Amino acid sequence: MSKAEDASVSHPARLVMTAVNQLHRTGGRYGLATMCIGVGQGIAMVVERV
């Protein structure tokens, strides 16, 4: 599985840490983690590497 596929089936805390680790590894500036809460709800978090 690719990194994106692996993260898509994980716990929300792991999603955020995967985004942060990938930013560090690739030198990226922004990362996005989206999560389905259920009953039509969801949440998104943008992480910025400074």
PDB file of N, CA, C and O in Angstrom, chain B, residues numbered from 101:
ATOM      1  N   MET B 101       0.840  -1.189   0.000  1.00  0.00           N
ATOM      2  CA  MET B 101       0.000   0.000   0.000  1.00  0.00           C
ATOM      3  C   MET B 101       0.880   1.245   0.000  1.00  0.00           C
ATOM      4  O   MET B 101       1.978   1.249   0.556  1.00  0.00           O
ATOM      5  N   SER B 102       0.376   2.297  -0.633  1.00  0.00           N
ATOM      6  CA  SER B 102       1.095   3.571  -0.594  1.00  0.00           C
ATOM      7  C   SER B 102       0.866   4.237   0.752  1.00  0.00           C
ATOM      8  O   SER B 102       0.035   3.788   1.540  1.00  0.00           O
ATOM      9  N   LYS B 103       1.604   5.308   1.014  1.00  0.00           N
ATOM     10  CA  LYS B 103       1.446   6.039   2.275  1.00  0.00           C
ATOM     11  C   LYS B 103       0.028   6.579   2.408  1.00  0.00           C
ATOM     12  O   LYS B 103      -0.544   6.527   3.497  1.00  0.00           O
ATOM     13  N   ALA B 104      -0.552   7.093   1.330  1.00  0.00           N
ATOM     14  CA  ALA B 104      -1.904   7.650   1.394  1.00  0.00           C
ATOM     15  C   ALA B 104      -2.932   6.563   1.702  1.00  0.00           C
ATOM     16  O   ALA B 104      -3.833   6.783   2.512  1.00  0.00           O
ATOM     17  N   GLU B 105      -2.810   5.400   1.071  1.00  0.00           N
ATOM     18  CA  GLU B 105      -3.755   4.310   1.329  1.00  0.00           C
ATOM     19  C   GLU B 105      -3.613   3.796   2.750  1.00  0.00           C
ATOM     20  O   GLU B 105      -4.611   3.481   3.398  1.00  0.00           O
ATOM     21  N   ASP B 106      -2.395   3.709   3.238  1.00  0.00           N
ATOM     22  CA  ASP B 106      -2.153   3.230   4.593  1.00  0.00           C
ATOM     23  C   ASP B 106      -2.785   4.171   5.613  1.00  0.00           C
ATOM     24  O   ASP B 106      -3.381   3.716   6.590  1.00  0.00           O
ATOM     25  N   ALA B 107      -2.662   5.455   5.398  1.00  0.00           N
ATOM     26  CA  ALA B 107      -3.205   6.434   6.338  1.00  0.00           C
ATOM     27  C   ALA B 107      -4.720   6.464   6.303  1.00  0.00           C
ATOM     28  O   ALA B 107      -5.351   6.783   7.310  1.00  0.00           O
ATOM     29  N   SER B 108      -5.322   6.135   5.158  1.00  0.00           N
ATOM     30  CA  SER B 108      -6.770   6.271   5.020  1.00  0.00           C
ATOM     31  C   SER B 108      -7.547   5.265   5.860  1.00  0.00           C
ATOM     32  O   SER B 108      -8.755   5.430   6.033  1.00  0.00           O
ATOM     33  N   VAL B 109      -6.909   4.247   6.379  1.00  0.00           N
ATOM     34  CA  VAL B 109      -7.615   3.238   7.172  1.00  0.00           C
ATOM     35  C   VAL B 109      -7.163   3.248   8.631  1.00  0.00           C
ATOM     36  O   VAL B 109      -7.257   2.229   9.315  1.00  0.00           O
ATOM     37  N   SER B 110      -6.676   4.386   9.106  1.00  0.00           N
ATOM     38  CA  SER B 110      -6.054   4.431  10.426  1.00  0.00           C
ATOM     39  C   SER B 110      -6.826   5.279  11.420  1.00  0.00           C
ATOM     40  O   SER B 110      -7.791   5.956  11.064  1.00  0.00           O
ATOM     41  N   HIS B 111      -6.395   5.234  12.652  1.00  0.00           N
ATOM     42  CA  HIS B 111      -6.932   6.031  13.746  1.00  0.00           C
ATOM     43  C   HIS B 111      -6.650   7.512  13.478  1.00  0.00           C
ATOM     44  O   HIS B 111      -5.612   7.835  12.899  1.00  0.00           O
ATOM     45  N   PRO B 112      -7.549   8.423  13.884  1.00  0.00           N
ATOM     46  CA  PRO B 112      -7.341   9.860  13.628  1.00  0.00           C
ATOM     47  C   PRO B 112      -6.002  10.406  14.130  1.00  0.00           C
ATOM     48  O   PRO B 112      -5.394  11.235  13.453  1.00  0.00           O
ATOM     49  N   ALA B 113      -5.537   9.971  15.278  1.00  0.00           N
ATOM     50  CA  ALA B 113      -4.237  10.445  15.771  1.00  0.00           C
ATOM     51  C   ALA B 113      -3.110   9.999  14.847  1.00  0.00           C
ATOM     52  O   ALA B 113      -2.142  10.731  14.640  1.00  0.00           O
ATOM     53  N   ARG B 114      -3.238   8.807  14.297  1.00  0.00           N
ATOM     54  CA  ARG B 114      -2.218   8.315  13.366  1.00  0.00           C
ATOM     55  C   ARG B 114      -2.262   9.100  12.066  1.00  0.00           C
ATOM     56  O   ARG B 114      -1.220   9.349  11.460  1.00  0.00           O
ATOM     57  N   LEU B 115      -3.451   9.494  11.628  1.00  0.00           N
ATOM     58  CA  LEU B 115      -3.560  10.303  10.416  1.00  0.00           C
ATOM     59  C   LEU B 115      -2.768  11.595  10.551  1.00  0.00           C
ATOM     60  O   LEU B 115      -2.015  11.967   9.652  1.00  0.00           O
ATOM     61  N   VAL B 116      -2.939  12.268  11.667  1.00  0.00           N
ATOM     62  CA  VAL B 116      -2.251  13.541  11.891  1.00  0.00           C
ATOM     63  C   VAL B 116      -0.743  13.318  11.975  1.00  0.00           C
ATOM     64  O   VAL B 116       0.023  14.070  11.371  1.00  0.00           O
ATOM     65  N   MET B 117      -0.309  12.309  12.705  1.00  0.00           N
ATOM     66  CA  MET B 117       1.125  12.049  12.827  1.00  0.00           C
ATOM     67  C   MET B 117       1.728  11.617  11.498  1.00  0.00           C
ATOM     68  O   MET B 117       2.876  11.956  11.210  1.00  0.00           O
ATOM     69  N   THR B 118       0.983  10.878  10.681  1.00  0.00           N
ATOM     70  CA  THR B 118       1.471  10.507   9.360  1.00  0.00           C
ATOM     71  C   THR B 118       1.666  11.749   8.505  1.00  0.00           C
ATOM     72  O   THR B 118       2.666  11.864   7.797  1.00  0.00           O
ATOM     73  N   ALA B 119       0.715  12.683   8.563  1.00  0.00           N
ATOM     74  CA  ALA B 119       0.844  13.936   7.813  1.00  0.00           C
ATOM     75  C   ALA B 119       2.073  14.709   8.271  1.00  0.00           C
ATOM     76  O   ALA B 119       2.833  15.210   7.442  1.00  0.00           O
ATOM     77  N   VAL B 120       2.277  14.812   9.578  1.00  0.00           N
ATOM     78  CA  VAL B 120       3.428  15.537  10.126  1.00  0.00           C
ATOM     79  C   VAL B 120       4.735  14.852   9.721  1.00  0.00           C
ATOM     80  O   VAL B 120       5.686  15.521   9.316  1.00  0.00           O
ATOM     81  N   ASN B 121       4.787  13.536   9.827  1.00  0.00           N
ATOM     82  CA  ASN B 121       5.999  12.806   9.454  1.00  0.00           C
ATOM     83  C   ASN B 121       6.311  12.957   7.969  1.00  0.00           C
ATOM     84  O   ASN B 121       7.475  13.099   7.594  1.00  0.00           O
ATOM     85  N   GLN B 122       5.289  12.929   7.126  1.00  0.00           N
ATOM     86  CA  GLN B 122       5.507  13.096   5.689  1.00  0.00           C
ATOM     87  C   GLN B 122       5.982  14.509   5.360  1.00  0.00           C
ATOM     88  O   GLN B 122       6.813  14.693   4.470  1.00  0.00           O
ATOM     89  N   LEU B 123       5.462  15.501   6.065  1.00  0.00           N
ATOM     90  CA  LEU B 123       5.943  16.869   5.861  1.00  0.00           C
ATOM     91  C   LEU B 123       7.427  16.960   6.199  1.00  0.00           C
ATOM     92  O   LEU B 123       8.204  17.571   5.466  1.00  0.00           O
ATOM     93  N   HIS B 124       7.806  16.357   7.295  1.00  0.00           N
ATOM     94  CA  HIS B 124       9.209  16.374   7.714  1.00  0.00           C
ATOM     95  C   HIS B 124      10.076  15.624   6.703  1.00  0.00           C
ATOM     96  O   HIS B 124      11.155  16.092   6.341  1.00  0.00           O
ATOM     97  N   ARG B 125       9.610  14.471   6.253  1.00  0.00           N
ATOM     98  CA  ARG B 125      10.382  13.630   5.337  1.00  0.00           C
ATOM     99  C   ARG B 125      10.565  14.277   3.973  1.00  0.00           C
ATOM    100  O   ARG B 125      11.644  14.198   3.387  1.00  0.00           O
ATOM    101  N   THR B 126       9.504  14.924   3.461  1.00  0.00           N
ATOM    102  CA  THR B 126       9.538  15.482   2.109  1.00  0.00           C
ATOM    103  C   THR B 126       9.897  16.958   2.067  1.00  0.00           C
ATOM    104  O   THR B 126      10.156  17.500   0.993  1.00  0.00           O
ATOM    105  N   GLY B 127       9.915  17.617   3.225  1.00  0.00           N
ATOM    106  CA  GLY B 127      10.195  19.043   3.243  1.00  0.00           C
ATOM    107  C   GLY B 127       8.996  19.877   2.837  1.00  0.00           C
ATOM    108  O   GLY B 127       9.143  21.053   2.505  1.00  0.00           O
ATOM    109  N   GLY B 128       7.816  19.286   2.859  1.00  0.00           N
ATOM    110  CA  GLY B 128       6.597  20.010   2.494  1.00  0.00           C
ATOM    111  C   GLY B 128       6.232  21.061   3.525  1.00  0.00           C
ATOM    112  O   GLY B 128       6.773  21.075   4.630  1.00  0.00           O
ATOM    113  N   ARG B 129       5.315  21.936   3.158  1.00  0.00           N
ATOM    114  CA  ARG B 129       4.909  22.997   4.081  1.00  0.00           C
ATOM    115  C   ARG B 129       3.549  22.718   4.707  1.00  0.00           C
ATOM    116  O   ARG B 129       3.351  22.978   5.894  1.00  0.00           O
ATOM    117  N   TYR B 130       2.606  22.192   3.922  1.00  0.00           N
ATOM    118  CA  TYR B 130       1.250  21.964   4.421  1.00  0.00           C
ATOM    119  C   TYR B 130       0.868  20.492   4.288  1.00  0.00           C
ATOM    120  O   TYR B 130       1.268  19.813   3.342  1.00  0.00           O
ATOM    121  N   GLY B 131       0.089  20.019   5.252  1.00  0.00           N
ATOM    122  CA  GLY B 131      -0.473  18.682   5.204  1.00  0.00           C
ATOM    123  C   GLY B 131      -1.950  18.761   5.542  1.00  0.00           C
ATOM    124  O   GLY B 131      -2.376  19.663   6.263  1.00  0.00           O
ATOM    125  N   LEU B 132      -2.727  17.831   5.033  1.00  0.00           N
ATOM    126  CA  LEU B 132      -4.170  17.811   5.263  1.00  0.00           C
ATOM    127  C   LEU B 132      -4.577  16.437   5.764  1.00  0.00           C
ATOM    128  O   LEU B 132      -4.217  15.420   5.171  1.00  0.00           O
ATOM    129  N   ALA B 133      -5.327  16.410   6.855  1.00  0.00           N
ATOM    130  CA  ALA B 133      -5.881  15.166   7.385  1.00  0.00           C
ATOM    131  C   ALA B 133      -7.393  15.331   7.459  1.00  0.00           C
ATOM    132  O   ALA B 133      -7.890  16.282   8.062  1.00  0.00           O
ATOM    133  N   THR B 134      -8.122  14.405   6.846  1.00  0.00           N
ATOM    134  CA  THR B 134      -9.584  14.440   6.893  1.00  0.00           C
ATOM    135  C   THR B 134     -10.083  13.176   7.565  1.00  0.00           C
ATOM    136  O   THR B 134      -9.514  12.100   7.381  1.00  0.00           O
ATOM    137  N   MET B 135     -11.153  13.308   8.350  1.00  0.00           N
ATOM    138  CA  MET B 135     -11.686  12.179   9.098  1.00  0.00           C
ATOM    139  C   MET B 135     -13.208  12.171   9.037  1.00  0.00           C
ATOM    140  O   MET B 135     -13.846  13.216   9.161  1.00  0.00           O
ATOM    141  N   CYS B 136     -13.777  11.006   8.849  1.00  0.00           N
ATOM    142  CA  CYS B 136     -15.226  10.827   8.889  1.00  0.00           C
ATOM    143  C   CYS B 136     -15.610  10.477  10.320  1.00  0.00           C
ATOM    144  O   CYS B 136     -15.083   9.525  10.896  1.00  0.00           O
ATOM    145  N   ILE B 137     -16.521  11.242  10.884  1.00  0.00           N
ATOM    146  CA  ILE B 137     -16.958  10.998  12.255  1.00  0.00           C
ATOM    147  C   ILE B 137     -18.153  10.051  12.275  1.00  0.00           C
ATOM    148  O   ILE B 137     -18.318   9.283  13.222  1.00  0.00           O
ATOM    149  N   GLY B 138     -18.964  10.098  11.269  1.00  0.00           N
ATOM    150  CA  GLY B 138     -20.150   9.264  11.200  1.00  0.00           C
ATOM    151  C   GLY B 138     -21.404  10.113  11.215  1.00  0.00           C
ATOM    152  O   GLY B 138     -21.350  11.287  11.582  1.00  0.00           O
ATOM    153  N   VAL B 139     -22.529   9.543  10.823  1.00  0.00           N
ATOM    154  CA  VAL B 139     -23.827  10.209  10.759  1.00  0.00           C
ATOM    155  C   VAL B 139     -23.721  11.484   9.921  1.00  0.00           C
ATOM    156  O   VAL B 139     -24.325  12.502  10.259  1.00  0.00           O
ATOM    157  N   GLY B 140     -22.957  11.427   8.833  1.00  0.00           N
ATOM    158  CA  GLY B 140     -22.841  12.562   7.932  1.00  0.00           C
ATOM    159  C   GLY B 140     -21.917  13.667   8.388  1.00  0.00           C
ATOM    160  O   GLY B 140     -21.897  14.738   7.782  1.00  0.00           O
ATOM    161  N   GLN B 141     -21.153  13.439   9.434  1.00  0.00           N
ATOM    162  CA  GLN B 141     -20.247  14.464   9.949  1.00  0.00           C
ATOM    163  C   GLN B 141     -18.804  14.140   9.563  1.00  0.00           C
ATOM    164  O   GLN B 141     -18.458  12.989   9.297  1.00  0.00           O
ATOM    165  N   GLY B 142     -17.996  15.155   9.539  1.00  0.00           N
ATOM    166  CA  GLY B 142     -16.581  14.973   9.239  1.00  0.00           C
ATOM    167  C   GLY B 142     -15.786  16.147   9.773  1.00  0.00           C
ATOM    168  O   GLY B 142     -16.348  17.153  10.206  1.00  0.00           O
ATOM    169  N   ILE B 143     -14.485  16.006   9.735  1.00  0.00           N
ATOM    170  CA  ILE B 143     -13.600  17.066  10.214  1.00  0.00           C
ATOM    171  C   ILE B 143     -12.338  17.041   9.362  1.00  0.00           C
ATOM    172  O   ILE B 143     -11.928  15.991   8.867  1.00  0.00           O
ATOM    173  N   ALA B 144     -11.737  18.195   9.202  1.00  0.00           N
ATOM    174  CA  ALA B 144     -10.475  18.302   8.472  1.00  0.00           C
ATOM    175  C   ALA B 144      -9.505  19.143   9.289  1.00  0.00           C
ATOM    176  O   ALA B 144      -9.906  20.062  10.002  1.00  0.00           O
ATOM    177  N   MET B 145      -8.224  18.813   9.173  1.00  0.00           N
ATOM    178  CA  MET B 145      -7.192  19.573   9.874  1.00  0.00           C
ATOM    179  C   MET B 145      -6.054  19.849   8.902  1.00  0.00           C
ATOM    180  O   MET B 145      -5.550  18.940   8.243  1.00  0.00           O
ATOM    181  N   VAL B 146      -5.656  21.119   8.822  1.00  0.00           N
ATOM    182  CA  VAL B 146      -4.500  21.505   8.024  1.00  0.00           C
ATOM    183  C   VAL B 146      -3.337  21.722   8.980  1.00  0.00           C
ATOM    184  O   VAL B 146      -3.465  22.421   9.985  1.00  0.00           O
ATOM    185  N   VAL B 147      -2.201  21.115   8.653  1.00  0.00           N
ATOM    186  CA  VAL B 147      -1.003  21.218   9.474  1.00  0.00           C
ATOM    187  C   VAL B 147       0.041  21.984   8.668  1.00  0.00           C
ATOM    188  O   VAL B 147       0.271  21.677   7.499  1.00  0.00           O
ATOM    189  N   GLU B 148       0.673  22.981   9.288  1.00  0.00           N
ATOM    190  CA  GLU B 148       1.732  23.744   8.628  1.00  0.00           C
ATOM    191  C   GLU B 148       3.053  23.486   9.334  1.00  0.00           C
ATOM    192  O   GLU B 148       3.153  23.582  10.558  1.00  0.00           O
ATOM    193  N   ARG B 149       4.052  23.160   8.548  1.00  0.00           N
ATOM    194  CA  ARG B 149       5.398  22.954   9.094  1.00  0.00           C
ATOM    195  C   ARG B 149       6.104  24.300   9.102  1.00  0.00           C
ATOM    196  O   ARG B 149       6.263  24.925   8.053  1.00  0.00           O
ATOM    197  N   VAL B 150       6.527  24.748  10.269  1.00  0.00           N
ATOM    198  CA  VAL B 150       7.201  26.054  10.377  1.00  0.00           C
ATOM    199  C   VAL B 150       8.634  25.889  10.829  1.00  0.00           C
ATOM    200  O   VAL B 150       9.354  26.877  10.975  1.00  0.00           O
TER     201      VAL B 150
END
